[in-house]
Amino acid sequence: MRNITLIARRELAAYLRTMSGYIIIAAMLLLVGILFTTVVMWGPSKKSAEIVGEFFKYAAFFSMVGSVLLSMRLFAEERQTGTLALLYSSPVSDWEIVLGKFFAALTFLSVFHLTTFFMPVLVMVYGKVSWGHLFAGYLGLTLLGACSLALGMLGSSLTKSQVVAAILGGVFVTLVVNTYFLARVTLPPLTQILEAMALYAPIFRFMEGVVRLKDVVFYGLVSYVLLYANTRVLEARRWR
Amino acid sequence: MIHVEGLTKYYGDHAAIRDLSFDIKQGEVIGFLGLNGAGKTTTLKVLGCVLLPTSGRVVIDGHDVVNESHEIRKLIGFLPDTPPLYDEMTVGGYLAFVAQLRGVSAADVAARVREAEEKTGLVEMHGTPISALSHGYRQRVGVAQAMVHKPKLLILDEPTSGLDPAQIVEMRTLINKLKGEHTVLVSSHILSEIAQICDRYVVIQGGEIVAQGTEEELSKDLGSQGVIELEIRGTAGAAIETVKSVAGVKDVEVVRLDDDGVVLRVDAEGDVRPELVRALVEEDFDVMKVDKATSKLEAIFLKLTQEN
């Protein structure tokens, strides 16, 4: 646990001491804000819950994009600068390395989520939205963000170029989103199979304010499997 | 301290090192010599638990590098060929991070960081961001991170790489200070940089060990007691003849020929410097320089790498 905290603190400090993290968050916040304003102002009048649902949809999309951008440097940069040798030669396990980086990135992503909080609160003030709905939505964003970060980290662990890492992470996340849409146009039993694989599907229930243990476990399990894959990639690098 | 037996590492189809075997005793300072691409870095990376071997056995302080690498990593400090530095951190912050990562208790971290900074001359740089450091200082921070937790074994891959002559002297002095306190493995492809600090040498060429031992042992194995460099004022041809006439001289090579003299490299059996000087002075030559020790190891190294 000590090593996980150490690595997480260092990674978090790296996000805070460099401009890239702030730029990513600021850009995402701007885009979510523009889309949120458009949804509120445009078209026929909507129920508050619908507006909050729409907000979570955009926030979820940018959360995935942000996850890829925040995670692209986590391993690729270490390999590029040679600092991975420091971690490899220190008495820390691959799990501790992966979890330390993962929790740091998740904490920083949560900062983005926190900065969007005023938007649904505005709807809450002027309309009728429950705290439970907001809790469910943000829980969904965090869980989806965790899975996306784990996917992005996998991309980052496969290359020493941050650009290639971002492309790989983007491809992984796009595939996961497309699985959901592909399920809409296929016939059973393929529909069920693709839906079961779709990382994007449970988020819609969270957006509507519904929290199911099944969905939480699903996101938790997917994150675990992806992080485990990260540890295997790290171990494989020692053999190459 | 270290037992290596049949160590082999393949990158794809290419064998970076093949069937290496050697032993290192506790407290020794061992020089890994080899040209670029000889396999030094790969060997040190395996010893530093950064890479795992394709085959062979490496045991460090009784622990196997494949099955007990976690235990080994508690005992070692590793400086890779590129110092593993986080540019956004300060020197002090970075060393504290590494110390904690390598198991130093929170109560001891400040003292260990201070000690490492004092040994490497970094005290004044404590609060400086690593990104603002010169190459020489970055290399020092690299050494400091390797020793901050007082490891039994220090592995330094090309610690003098890219340093200016003054910095090389400083680095040599630093490594000399570490003698006795740690077992030290230091690699270089520039012999003069580590010639004065090592107890023994392991010479690697083409992924294989071509020789190992002390400087004297290597010299003896090659049937040579080294090379002597002579700077003589006078007629070159006559000077060469005089040098050749001295018993024990095997070969004479002209290094530089000037209007007023010649610089010769003399390959001889045994230390024939007194006989050479006597013979030259008797023939009325002025001997401006007689140099043996500085070029000796280089001669052995060149001979070994050329032969292989």
Tab-separated table of N, CA and C in Angstrom, chain B residues 143-199:
chain	number	residue	atom	x	y	z
B	143	VAL	N	23.664	8.905	-9.851
B	143	VAL	CA	24.475	8.123	-8.903
B	143	VAL	C	23.866	8.221	-7.495
B	144	ALA	N	23.426	9.427	-7.144
B	144	ALA	CA	22.850	9.633	-5.799
B	144	ALA	C	21.621	8.752	-5.592
B	145	GLN	N	20.758	8.656	-6.611
B	145	GLN	CA	19.555	7.812	-6.452
B	145	GLN	C	19.932	6.338	-6.306
B	146	ALA	N	21.052	5.957	-6.914
B	146	ALA	CA	21.452	4.541	-6.824
B	146	ALA	C	21.982	4.197	-5.434
B	147	MET	N	22.506	5.203	-4.718
B	147	MET	CA	23.153	4.905	-3.433
B	147	MET	C	22.380	5.432	-2.221
B	148	VAL	N	21.260	6.117	-2.467
B	148	VAL	CA	20.567	6.810	-1.376
B	148	VAL	C	20.067	5.847	-0.283
B	149	HIS	N	19.794	4.601	-0.643
B	149	HIS	CA	19.272	3.637	0.341
B	149	HIS	C	20.382	2.718	0.866
B	150	LYS	N	21.649	3.088	0.595
B	150	LYS	CA	22.823	2.318	1.020
B	150	LYS	C	22.721	0.849	0.606
B	151	PRO	N	22.680	0.585	-0.683
B	151	PRO	CA	22.550	-0.806	-1.136
B	151	PRO	C	23.868	-1.567	-0.996
B	152	LYS	N	23.767	-2.889	-0.929
B	152	LYS	CA	24.978	-3.714	-0.872
B	152	LYS	C	25.712	-3.667	-2.212
B	153	LEU	N	24.913	-3.641	-3.273
B	153	LEU	CA	25.480	-3.701	-4.622
B	153	LEU	C	25.085	-2.468	-5.431
B	154	LEU	N	26.082	-1.795	-5.981
B	154	LEU	CA	25.837	-0.627	-6.826
B	154	LEU	C	26.176	-0.990	-8.270
B	155	ILE	N	25.217	-0.790	-9.154
B	155	ILE	CA	25.445	-1.088	-10.568
B	155	ILE	C	25.397	0.225	-11.339
B	156	LEU	N	26.516	0.619	-11.894
B	156	LEU	CA	26.593	1.918	-12.577
B	156	LEU	C	26.948	1.703	-14.050
B	157	ASP	N	25.984	1.970	-14.908
B	157	ASP	CA	26.198	1.768	-16.341
B	157	ASP	C	26.662	3.080	-16.969
B	158	GLU	N	27.891	3.093	-17.405
B	158	GLU	CA	28.499	4.272	-18.040
B	158	GLU	C	28.288	5.550	-17.220
B	159	PRO	N	28.742	5.574	-15.962
B	159	PRO	CA	28.496	6.770	-15.144
B	159	PRO	C	29.258	8.003	-15.612
B	160	THR	N	30.305	7.790	-16.415
B	160	THR	CA	31.100	8.936	-16.873
B	160	THR	C	30.700	9.401	-18.272
B	161	SER	N	29.665	8.774	-18.815
B	161	SER	CA	29.257	9.087	-20.181
B	161	SER	C	28.857	10.559	-20.336
B	162	GLY	N	29.458	11.210	-21.295
B	162	GLY	CA	29.093	12.591	-21.617
B	162	GLY	C	29.631	13.634	-20.657
B	163	LEU	N	30.455	13.233	-19.697
B	163	LEU	CA	30.984	14.209	-18.740
B	163	LEU	C	32.256	14.847	-19.285
B	164	ASP	N	32.529	16.075	-18.853
B	164	ASP	CA	33.780	16.715	-19.272
B	164	ASP	C	34.922	16.173	-18.394
B	165	PRO	N	36.178	16.418	-18.771
B	165	PRO	CA	37.307	15.817	-18.040
B	165	PRO	C	37.273	16.088	-16.534
B	166	ALA	N	36.902	17.314	-16.152
B	166	ALA	CA	36.867	17.632	-14.718
B	166	ALA	C	35.787	16.800	-14.020
B	167	GLN	N	34.654	16.662	-14.693
B	167	GLN	CA	33.559	15.888	-14.102
B	167	GLN	C	33.912	14.400	-14.021
B	168	ILE	N	34.681	13.920	-15.008
B	168	ILE	CA	35.098	12.511	-14.997
B	168	ILE	C	35.980	12.253	-13.774
B	169	VAL	N	36.890	13.186	-13.516
B	169	VAL	CA	37.760	13.048	-12.337
B	169	VAL	C	36.905	13.026	-11.068
B	170	GLU	N	35.918	13.919	-11.001
B	170	GLU	CA	35.023	13.971	-9.832
B	170	GLU	C	34.261	12.660	-9.661
B	171	MET	N	33.783	12.130	-10.782
B	171	MET	CA	33.016	10.878	-10.732
B	171	MET	C	33.908	9.725	-10.270
B	172	ARG	N	35.153	9.714	-10.762
B	172	ARG	CA	36.104	8.668	-10.341
B	172	ARG	C	36.372	8.767	-8.839
B	173	THR	N	36.540	9.993	-8.372
B	173	THR	CA	36.777	10.210	-6.930
B	173	THR	C	35.578	9.700	-6.135
B	174	LEU	N	34.383	9.980	-6.646
B	174	LEU	CA	33.162	9.544	-5.965
B	174	LEU	C	33.097	8.018	-5.887
B	175	ILE	N	33.373	7.360	-7.018
B	175	ILE	CA	33.313	5.890	-7.035
B	175	ILE	C	34.381	5.315	-6.105
B	176	ASN	N	35.536	5.962	-6.078
B	176	ASN	CA	36.593	5.531	-5.153
B	176	ASN	C	36.130	5.593	-3.706
B	177	LYS	N	35.330	6.629	-3.389
B	177	LYS	CA	34.807	6.791	-2.021
B	177	LYS	C	33.837	5.664	-1.673
B	178	LEU	N	33.187	5.134	-2.692
B	178	LEU	CA	32.171	4.099	-2.450
B	178	LEU	C	32.803	2.729	-2.207
B	179	LYS	N	34.088	2.612	-2.537
B	179	LYS	CA	34.814	1.347	-2.348
B	179	LYS	C	34.716	0.903	-0.897
B	180	GLY	N	34.535	-0.392	-0.694
B	180	GLY	CA	34.487	-0.909	0.666
B	180	GLY	C	33.083	-0.865	1.240
B	181	GLU	N	32.411	0.268	1.029
B	181	GLU	CA	31.041	0.413	1.531
B	181	GLU	C	30.065	-0.426	0.709
B	182	HIS	N	30.322	-0.495	-0.583
B	182	HIS	CA	29.445	-1.231	-1.499
B	182	HIS	C	30.292	-2.125	-2.414
B	183	THR	N	29.639	-3.165	-2.949
B	183	THR	CA	30.228	-3.862	-4.094
B	183	THR	C	29.804	-3.032	-5.305
B	184	VAL	N	30.740	-2.707	-6.177
B	184	VAL	CA	30.405	-1.787	-7.281
B	184	VAL	C	30.700	-2.444	-8.631
B	185	LEU	N	29.726	-2.380	-9.514
B	185	LEU	CA	29.925	-2.799	-10.906
B	185	LEU	C	29.826	-1.548	-11.756
B	186	VAL	N	30.857	-1.261	-12.493
B	186	VAL	CA	30.846	-0.039	-13.281
B	186	VAL	C	31.258	-0.370	-14.719
B	187	SER	N	30.481	0.132	-15.661
B	187	SER	CA	30.808	-0.187	-17.054
B	187	SER	C	31.298	1.047	-17.783
B	188	SER	N	32.060	0.810	-18.813
B	188	SER	CA	32.502	1.912	-19.670
B	188	SER	C	33.070	1.345	-20.968
B	189	HIS	N	33.024	2.158	-22.011
B	189	HIS	CA	33.715	1.747	-23.231
B	189	HIS	C	34.963	2.603	-23.404
B	190	ILE	N	35.154	3.538	-22.463
B	190	ILE	CA	36.374	4.358	-22.489
B	190	ILE	C	37.224	3.939	-21.297
B	191	LEU	N	38.282	3.233	-21.596
B	191	LEU	CA	39.044	2.552	-20.546
B	191	LEU	C	39.686	3.481	-19.551
B	192	SER	N	40.224	4.572	-20.053
B	192	SER	CA	40.950	5.472	-19.154
B	192	SER	C	40.036	6.006	-18.053
B	193	GLU	N	38.717	6.000	-18.335
B	193	GLU	CA	37.777	6.563	-17.364
B	193	GLU	C	37.600	5.682	-16.129
B	194	ILE	N	37.816	4.367	-16.287
B	194	ILE	CA	37.633	3.508	-15.115
B	194	ILE	C	38.901	2.732	-14.755
B	195	ALA	N	39.977	3.037	-15.493
B	195	ALA	CA	41.210	2.257	-15.307
B	195	ALA	C	41.777	2.347	-13.899
B	196	GLN	N	41.547	3.489	-13.258
B	196	GLN	CA	42.191	3.661	-11.952
B	196	GLN	C	41.295	3.310	-10.766
B	197	ILE	N	40.080	2.846	-11.018
B	197	ILE	CA	39.180	2.649	-9.879
B	197	ILE	C	38.766	1.197	-9.653
B	198	CYS	N	39.105	0.312	-10.592
B	198	CYS	CA	38.571	-1.055	-10.494
B	198	CYS	C	39.603	-2.043	-9.941
B	199	ASP	N	39.099	-3.022	-9.165
B	199	ASP	CA	39.955	-4.095	-8.669
B	199	ASP	C	40.163	-5.142	-9.768
